[in-house]
mmCIF file of C-alpha atoms in Angstrom:
data_model
loop_
_atom_site.group_PDB
_atom_site.id
_atom_site.type_symbol
_atom_site.label_atom_id
_atom_site.label_comp_id
_atom_site.label_asym_id
_atom_site.label_seq_id
_atom_site.Cartn_x
_atom_site.Cartn_y
_atom_site.Cartn_z
ATOM 1 C CA MET A 101 -0.122 0.202 0.023
ATOM 2 C CA ASN A 102 3.295 2.528 1.270
ATOM 3 C CA THR A 103 4.499 1.588 -2.625
ATOM 4 C CA LYS A 104 1.226 2.463 -4.143
ATOM 5 C CA MET A 105 1.136 5.647 -2.312
ATOM 6 C CA LYS A 106 4.702 6.668 -3.283
ATOM 7 C CA SER A 107 4.184 5.207 -6.621
ATOM 8 C CA ILE A 108 0.724 8.294 -7.318
ATOM 9 C CA GLY A 109 2.738 10.858 -5.585
ATOM 10 C CA THR A 110 6.090 10.878 -8.194
ATOM 11 C CA LYS A 111 3.376 10.783 -11.080
ATOM 12 C CA VAL A 112 1.019 13.453 -9.466
ATOM 13 C CA LEU A 113 5.043 15.671 -8.969
ATOM 14 C CA ALA A 114 6.165 15.165 -12.013
ATOM 15 C CA ILE A 115 2.459 15.947 -13.726
ATOM 16 C CA GLY A 116 3.084 19.113 -11.499
ATOM 17 C CA ILE A 117 6.189 19.648 -12.799
ATOM 18 C CA VAL A 118 5.657 19.292 -16.167
ATOM 19 C CA VAL A 119 2.679 21.640 -16.168
ATOM 20 C CA THR A 120 4.217 24.327 -14.006
ATOM 21 C CA SER A 121 7.703 24.484 -16.516
ATOM 22 C CA PHE A 122 4.995 24.703 -19.645
ATOM 23 C CA PHE A 123 2.860 27.183 -18.208
ATOM 24 C CA ALA A 124 6.253 29.570 -17.391
ATOM 25 C CA CYS A 125 7.675 28.583 -20.076
ATOM 26 C CA ASN A 126 4.508 30.270 -22.152
ATOM 27 C CA ASN A 127 4.374 33.052 -19.548
ATOM 28 C CA ALA A 128 8.348 34.527 -20.398
ATOM 29 C CA ASP A 129 7.642 33.922 -23.991
ATOM 30 C CA TYR A 130 4.435 36.211 -23.969
ATOM 31 C CA LYS A 131 6.405 38.942 -21.398
ATOM 32 C CA GLU A 132 9.490 38.890 -23.640
ATOM 33 C CA ARG A 133 7.043 39.839 -26.880
ATOM 34 C CA VAL A 134 5.381 42.203 -24.900
ATOM 35 C CA SER A 135 8.490 43.814 -23.974
ATOM 36 C CA MET A 136 10.389 43.338 -27.683
ATOM 37 C CA GLU A 137 7.161 44.663 -29.262
ATOM 38 C CA PRO A 138 7.093 48.833 -28.491
ATOM 39 C CA ILE A 139 10.816 48.655 -28.421
ATOM 40 C CA SER A 140 11.018 46.645 -32.863
ATOM 41 C CA GLU A 141 7.972 48.966 -33.923
ATOM 42 C CA ALA A 142 9.854 51.738 -32.669
ATOM 43 C CA MET A 143 12.905 51.488 -34.600
ATOM 44 C CA GLU A 144 11.424 50.682 -37.664
ATOM 45 C CA THR A 145 9.531 54.004 -37.134
ATOM 46 C CA THR A 146 12.951 55.262 -36.447
ATOM 47 C CA GLU A 147 14.722 54.019 -39.076
ATOM 48 C CA GLU A 148 11.967 55.110 -41.487
ATOM 49 C CA ALA A 149 11.978 58.360 -40.388
ATOM 50 C CA TYR A 150 15.781 58.270 -40.907
ATOM 51 C CA MET A 151 15.815 57.498 -44.383
ATOM 52 C CA ALA A 152 12.663 59.608 -46.166
ATOM 53 C CA ASP A 153 14.739 62.485 -44.354
ATOM 54 C CA VAL A 154 17.669 61.028 -46.160
ATOM 55 C CA LYS A 155 16.340 60.612 -49.226
ATOM 56 C CA ALA A 156 14.804 64.051 -48.657
ATOM 57 C CA ASN A 157 18.238 65.806 -48.099
ATOM 58 C CA VAL A 158 19.890 63.532 -51.421
ATOM 59 C CA GLY A 159 21.855 66.245 -53.772
ATOM 60 C CA ASN A 160 20.772 69.046 -50.599
ATOM 61 C CA PRO A 161 23.956 68.558 -48.178
ATOM 62 C CA PHE A 162 22.762 71.984 -46.379
ATOM 63 C CA ALA A 163 18.931 71.497 -45.957
ATOM 64 C CA GLN A 164 19.344 70.885 -42.224
ATOM 65 C CA GLN A 165 21.124 74.202 -42.112
ATOM 66 C CA GLU A 166 19.250 77.412 -41.264
ATOM 67 C CA THR A 167 19.461 80.079 -43.565
ATOM 68 C CA ILE A 168 20.459 83.433 -41.250
ATOM 69 C CA LYS A 169 19.050 86.699 -42.732
ATOM 70 C CA THR A 170 19.608 90.215 -41.500
ATOM 71 C CA PRO A 171 16.027 91.244 -40.326
ATOM 72 C CA SER A 172 14.633 93.375 -43.020
ATOM 73 C CA HIS A 173 13.811 96.047 -39.507
ATOM 74 C CA LEU A 174 17.157 96.288 -38.844
ATOM 75 C CA LYS A 175 19.334 100.027 -40.451
ATOM 76 C CA ILE A 176 23.006 97.724 -41.109
ATOM 77 C CA ILE A 177 26.092 99.767 -42.400
ATOM 78 C CA LYS A 178 28.418 96.831 -44.732
ATOM 79 C CA THR A 179 31.490 98.132 -45.207
ATOM 80 C CA ALA A 180 34.152 95.554 -46.520
ATOM 81 C CA THR A 181 38.373 96.278 -47.169
ATOM 82 C CA THR A 182 39.831 93.755 -49.691
ATOM 83 C CA ARG A 183 43.498 93.497 -51.390
ATOM 84 C CA TYR A 184 44.178 91.434 -54.116
ATOM 85 C CA LYS A 185 46.467 89.414 -56.343
ATOM 86 C CA VAL A 186 45.442 89.193 -59.858
ATOM 87 C CA GLU A 187 47.032 88.153 -62.992
ATOM 88 C CA ASP A 188 45.907 91.702 -64.731
ATOM 89 C CA VAL A 189 45.397 93.946 -63.236
ATOM 90 C CA LYS A 190 43.723 96.179 -66.298
ATOM 91 C CA LYS A 191 41.806 93.127 -66.608
ATOM 92 C CA ALA A 192 39.853 92.256 -63.567
ATOM 93 C CA THR A 193 39.797 95.871 -62.479
ATOM 94 C CA THR A 194 37.391 95.774 -66.216
ATOM 95 C CA ALA A 195 35.659 92.541 -65.426
ATOM 96 C CA ILE A 196 34.847 94.350 -61.979
ATOM 97 C CA LYS A 197 33.274 96.998 -64.027
ATOM 98 C CA LYS A 198 31.183 95.299 -66.039
ATOM 99 C CA MET A 199 29.388 93.296 -63.151
ATOM 100 C CA ALA A 200 29.562 96.581 -60.747
ATOM 101 C CA VAL A 201 27.350 97.693 -63.412
ATOM 102 C CA LYS A 202 24.829 94.307 -63.474
ATOM 103 C CA TYR A 203 24.775 94.630 -60.164
ATOM 104 C CA ASP A 204 23.623 98.232 -59.957
ATOM 105 C CA ALA A 205 27.665 99.263 -58.780
ATOM 106 C CA TYR A 206 29.384 102.223 -59.549
ATOM 107 C CA ILE A 207 32.738 103.087 -59.129
ATOM 108 C CA SER A 208 33.563 106.722 -56.737
ATOM 109 C CA GLU A 209 37.180 106.491 -56.282
ATOM 110 C CA LEU A 210 40.031 104.893 -58.527
ATOM 111 C CA SER A 211 43.842 105.243 -57.798
ATOM 112 C CA PHE A 212 46.332 103.322 -60.717
ATOM 113 C CA ASN A 213 50.224 103.316 -59.192
ATOM 114 C CA ASN A 214 53.514 101.778 -61.365
ATOM 115 C CA THR A 215 56.084 100.387 -59.110
ATOM 116 C CA LEU A 216 58.981 98.759 -60.293
ATOM 117 C CA TYR A 217 58.165 95.361 -58.684
ATOM 118 C CA GLU A 218 54.163 95.570 -59.420
ATOM 119 C CA LYS A 219 50.903 97.254 -60.078
ATOM 120 C CA GLN A 220 48.556 98.311 -58.041
ATOM 121 C CA ASN A 221 44.802 100.077 -59.120
ATOM 122 C CA LYS A 222 42.857 101.647 -56.075
ATOM 123 C CA PHE A 223 38.998 101.757 -56.339
ATOM 124 C CA THR A 224 35.887 102.172 -54.328
ATOM 125 C CA ILE A 225 32.617 100.127 -55.238
ATOM 126 C CA LYS A 226 29.676 101.141 -53.713
ATOM 127 C CA VAL A 227 26.580 98.638 -54.659
ATOM 128 C CA PRO A 228 23.235 97.972 -53.207
ATOM 129 C CA ASN A 229 23.157 96.595 -49.833
ATOM 130 C CA ILE A 230 20.817 93.114 -51.442
ATOM 131 C CA HIS A 231 23.697 92.957 -54.199
ATOM 132 C CA PHE A 232 26.794 93.391 -51.825
ATOM 133 C CA ASP A 233 27.949 89.488 -50.945
ATOM 134 C CA THR A 234 27.062 88.213 -54.662
ATOM 135 C CA MET A 235 29.439 91.643 -55.641
ATOM 136 C CA MET A 236 32.320 90.543 -52.850
ATOM 137 C CA ASP A 237 32.212 87.053 -54.523
ATOM 138 C CA THR A 238 32.494 88.610 -57.379
ATOM 139 C CA ILE A 239 35.575 90.675 -57.326
ATOM 140 C CA ALA A 240 37.819 87.235 -55.309
ATOM 141 C CA GLY A 241 36.529 84.839 -58.220
ATOM 142 C CA THR A 242 39.003 87.676 -60.405
ATOM 143 C CA ALA A 243 42.271 87.038 -58.372
ATOM 144 C CA SER A 244 44.508 84.331 -58.050
ATOM 145 C CA PHE A 245 45.654 85.316 -54.103
ATOM 146 C CA ILE A 246 43.291 86.985 -51.759
ATOM 147 C CA GLU A 247 45.379 88.661 -49.570
ATOM 148 C CA PHE A 248 42.796 89.636 -47.054
ATOM 149 C CA GLU A 249 38.636 90.270 -46.553
ATOM 150 C CA ASN A 250 37.680 92.111 -44.080
ATOM 151 C CA ILE A 251 33.935 93.160 -43.619
ATOM 152 C CA THR A 252 32.499 95.756 -40.304
ATOM 153 C CA THR A 253 29.507 95.845 -40.085
ATOM 154 C CA LYS A 254 27.195 98.968 -38.246
ATOM 155 C CA ASP A 255 24.375 98.934 -36.807
ATOM 156 C CA VAL A 256 22.810 102.054 -36.555
ATOM 157 C CA THR A 257 18.665 101.242 -36.207
ATOM 158 C CA GLU A 258 18.315 102.416 -32.623
ATOM 159 C CA GLU A 259 19.457 105.804 -34.146
ATOM 160 C CA PHE A 260 17.818 106.105 -36.910
ATOM 161 C CA MET A 261 14.332 105.249 -35.218
ATOM 162 C CA ASP A 262 15.262 107.623 -32.488
ATOM 163 C CA ILE A 263 15.960 110.160 -35.157
ATOM 164 C CA SER A 264 12.652 109.248 -36.626
ATOM 165 C CA ALA A 265 10.768 109.935 -33.308
ATOM 166 C CA ARG A 266 11.939 112.858 -32.297
ATOM 167 C CA LEU A 267 11.287 114.488 -36.033
ATOM 168 C CA LYS A 268 7.580 112.762 -35.789
ATOM 169 C CA THR A 269 7.597 114.589 -32.165
ATOM 170 C CA LYS A 270 8.887 118.294 -33.880
ATOM 171 C CA GLN A 271 6.106 117.598 -36.790
ATOM 172 C CA GLU A 272 3.860 117.337 -34.673
ATOM 173 C CA VAL A 273 5.310 120.721 -32.365
ATOM 174 C CA LYS A 274 5.627 123.200 -35.396
ATOM 175 C CA LYS A 275 1.489 122.184 -36.429
ATOM 176 C CA ARG A 276 0.709 123.392 -33.321
ATOM 177 C CA PHE A 277 3.038 126.769 -33.659
ATOM 178 C CA GLU A 278 1.154 126.785 -37.517
ATOM 179 C CA GLU A 279 -2.397 126.830 -35.453
ATOM 180 C CA VAL A 280 -0.898 129.360 -32.740
ATOM 181 C CA LEU A 281 -0.109 131.861 -35.157
ATOM 182 C CA ARG A 282 -3.215 130.946 -38.043
ATOM 183 C CA LYS A 283 -5.937 131.497 -34.692
ATOM 184 C CA ARG A 284 -4.390 132.609 -32.059
ATOM 185 C CA ALA A 285 -1.489 135.290 -32.180
ATOM 186 C CA VAL A 286 -2.831 138.951 -31.705
ATOM 187 C CA THR A 287 -0.021 141.359 -31.562
ATOM 188 C CA VAL A 288 2.939 141.924 -32.628
ATOM 189 C CA GLU A 289 4.756 140.616 -30.535
ATOM 190 C CA ASP A 290 3.349 137.390 -29.691
ATOM 191 C CA ILE A 291 3.440 137.154 -33.705
ATOM 192 C CA LEU A 292 6.743 137.672 -34.140
ATOM 193 C CA LEU A 293 7.800 135.356 -31.528
ATOM 194 C CA THR A 294 5.697 132.868 -32.995
ATOM 195 C CA GLU A 295 8.061 132.754 -36.172
ATOM 196 C CA ASP A 296 10.915 132.821 -34.023
ATOM 197 C CA LYS A 297 10.345 129.442 -32.575
ATOM 198 C CA LEU A 298 9.231 128.117 -36.089
ATOM 199 C CA ARG A 299 11.884 129.102 -37.752
ATOM 200 C CA VAL A 300 14.446 127.285 -34.976
ATOM 201 C CA ILE A 301 11.935 123.714 -34.955
ATOM 202 C CA GLN A 302 11.732 124.123 -39.122
ATOM 203 C CA GLU A 303 15.761 124.235 -39.013
ATOM 204 C CA GLU A 304 16.034 121.000 -36.955
ATOM 205 C CA ILE A 305 12.999 119.049 -38.538
ATOM 206 C CA GLU A 306 15.602 119.135 -41.871
ATOM 207 C CA SER A 307 18.679 118.502 -39.996
ATOM 208 C CA ALA A 308 16.759 115.441 -38.631
ATOM 209 C CA GLN A 309 15.334 114.550 -42.190
ATOM 210 C CA GLY A 310 19.113 115.441 -43.321
ATOM 211 C CA ARG A 311 20.330 112.793 -40.662
ATOM 212 C CA LEU A 312 17.769 110.071 -41.865
ATOM 213 C CA LYS A 313 19.100 110.945 -45.736
ATOM 214 C CA TYR A 314 22.611 110.086 -45.264
ATOM 215 C CA LEU A 315 21.786 107.269 -42.754
ATOM 216 C CA THR A 316 19.380 105.755 -45.966
ATOM 217 C CA ASP A 317 21.825 106.299 -48.376
ATOM 218 C CA LYS A 318 25.034 104.765 -45.966
ATOM 219 C CA VAL A 319 21.710 101.591 -45.166
ATOM 220 C CA SER A 320 21.102 101.382 -48.758
ATOM 221 C CA PHE A 321 24.562 101.449 -50.672
ATOM 222 C CA SER A 322 27.484 99.447 -49.134
ATOM 223 C CA THR A 323 31.017 100.125 -49.473
ATOM 224 C CA ILE A 324 33.527 98.280 -50.574
ATOM 225 C CA HIS A 325 37.190 99.443 -50.797
ATOM 226 C CA VAL A 326 38.984 96.692 -53.560
ATOM 227 C CA ASP A 327 42.920 97.015 -54.002
ATOM 228 C CA LEU A 328 44.297 94.870 -56.554
ATOM 229 C CA TYR A 329 47.823 93.990 -57.831
ATOM 230 C CA GLU A 330 49.605 92.756 -60.390
ATOM 231 C CA THR A 331 53.834 91.653 -59.451
ATOM 232 C CA VAL A 332 56.078 92.383 -62.528
ATOM 233 C CA GLU A 333 59.131 91.410 -62.954
ATOM 234 C CA TYR A 334 61.579 93.919 -61.209
ATOM 235 C CA ARG A 335 64.075 96.289 -63.356
ATOM 236 C CA ASP A 336 66.637 98.388 -62.088
ATOM 237 C CA GLU A 337 66.111 102.462 -62.011
ATOM 238 C CA PRO A 338 68.917 103.675 -64.168
ATOM 239 C CA ASP A 339 70.878 106.235 -62.769
ATOM 240 C CA SER A 340 70.214 108.818 -65.327
ATOM 241 C CA TYR A 341 68.401 109.210 -69.110
ATOM 242 C CA THR A 342 69.286 110.436 -72.303
ATOM 243 C CA LYS A 343 67.173 112.692 -74.149
ATOM 244 C CA THR A 344 66.801 111.480 -78.014
ATOM 245 C CA PHE A 345 66.707 113.929 -80.993
ATOM 246 C CA ILE A 346 63.059 113.595 -80.970
ATOM 247 C CA ASP A 347 62.582 114.555 -77.869
ATOM 248 C CA LYS A 348 65.159 117.312 -76.916
ATOM 249 C CA ALA A 349 62.999 118.793 -80.875
ATOM 250 C CA LYS A 350 59.497 118.344 -78.697
ATOM 251 C CA ASN A 351 61.439 119.925 -75.697
ATOM 252 C CA GLY A 352 62.850 123.188 -78.136
ATOM 253 C CA PHE A 353 59.411 123.711 -80.135
ATOM 254 C CA SER A 354 57.751 123.888 -76.212
ATOM 255 C CA ASN A 355 60.153 126.450 -75.333
ATOM 256 C CA GLY A 356 60.257 128.348 -78.265
ATOM 257 C CA TRP A 357 56.102 128.435 -77.664
ATOM 258 C CA SER A 358 56.698 129.501 -73.931
ATOM 259 C CA ILE A 359 59.174 132.619 -75.252
ATOM 260 C CA VAL A 360 56.563 133.695 -77.481
ATOM 261 C CA GLU A 361 53.637 133.814 -75.493
ATOM 262 C CA VAL A 362 56.067 135.447 -72.491
ATOM 263 C CA LEU A 363 57.152 138.539 -75.850
ATOM 264 C CA VAL A 364 52.470 138.426 -76.153
ATOM 265 C CA LEU A 365 51.480 138.981 -72.593
ATOM 266 C CA GLY A 366 55.223 141.237 -71.682
ATOM 267 C CA LEU A 367 53.433 143.808 -74.403
ATOM 268 C CA ILE A 368 50.330 143.389 -73.132
ATOM 269 C CA THR A 369 50.828 143.652 -69.506
ATOM 270 C CA ILE A 370 53.049 147.040 -70.282
ATOM 271 C CA TRP A 371 50.298 148.312 -73.221
ATOM 272 C CA PRO A 372 50.111 152.256 -71.949
ATOM 273 C CA LEU A 373 53.926 152.610 -71.627
ATOM 274 C CA LEU A 374 53.620 151.771 -75.475
ATOM 275 C CA LEU A 375 51.208 153.530 -76.182
ATOM 276 C CA MET A 376 52.632 157.158 -74.094
ATOM 277 C CA GLY A 377 55.321 156.223 -76.781
ATOM 278 C CA VAL A 378 53.382 156.405 -79.829
ATOM 279 C CA VAL A 379 51.740 159.325 -78.600
ATOM 280 C CA ILE A 380 55.232 161.406 -77.594
ATOM 281 C CA TRP A 381 56.226 159.944 -81.233
ATOM 282 C CA PHE A 382 53.425 161.611 -82.812
ATOM 283 C CA LEU A 383 54.020 164.920 -80.865
ATOM 284 C CA VAL A 384 57.560 165.105 -81.404
ATOM 285 C CA LYS A 385 56.672 164.357 -85.185
ATOM 286 C CA VAL A 386 54.975 167.470 -85.780
ATOM 287 C CA TYR A 387 56.798 169.805 -83.316
ATOM 288 C CA LEU A 388 60.223 168.726 -85.884
ATOM 289 C CA LYS A 389 57.594 169.508 -89.173
ATOM 290 C CA LYS A 390 56.463 173.055 -87.372
ATOM 291 C CA ARG A 391 59.794 173.963 -87.063
ATOM 292 C CA LYS A 392 61.247 173.118 -90.578
ATOM 293 C CA ALA A 393 58.435 175.050 -92.271
#
């Protein structure tokens, strides 16, 4: 009996172990599926988004970079100072002049210098602010070597807004003075006092308007100082120069003409003396004729 009970107990225990193991495995597999499914979905979503982003940006490596633009309400004065080495100063200057015309720019100053070791051309370009960067790139494109490029900016927004506000206030004050002059000024003293104040406020308004115009022009047109140079084969400067016969002949004609000019101008200068001499000669001649008679 005991042996039979032990045998039954052993079988029950074995069945229990098998059932427990089965449920434990199923539970572990369920937990693994539950914990892994969100991760897999997230990975797939992230990968799809990345691949879509890559495909969208093919051929556009700077798509992720934000374009930095100067806000339109800011008043910025731009000035550039540059120095470039070029193969031919004359050709580079001609090319830059053509591009300046294309971008509504103009050259305000130009200075050419030719020495024993280089040819140099300095000039200043006034270019519309919207074409400043394009003009800088164009000028740099003519260079074989960029020695330096210095760009400075000056923010005059605060000054511009301050003058504009003051100008508006002064114009309102001027209107009030004009109203006083038309309707309230009765005596001569009141009229003269009001007119004097109107004169002062008008001068202040014109000064503010002039300053605003100056700032507007400076903001609208940027300044680029360009220094182009071309190296040439160095040659020693001779100690003396020998003039040719043609040079001497030219100098002779020039000196002869100078002498003629001096004589003519001298005669013009002493015309009163010449006139007096002619009169005296005529009188002496008349006197001698009378005496002989």
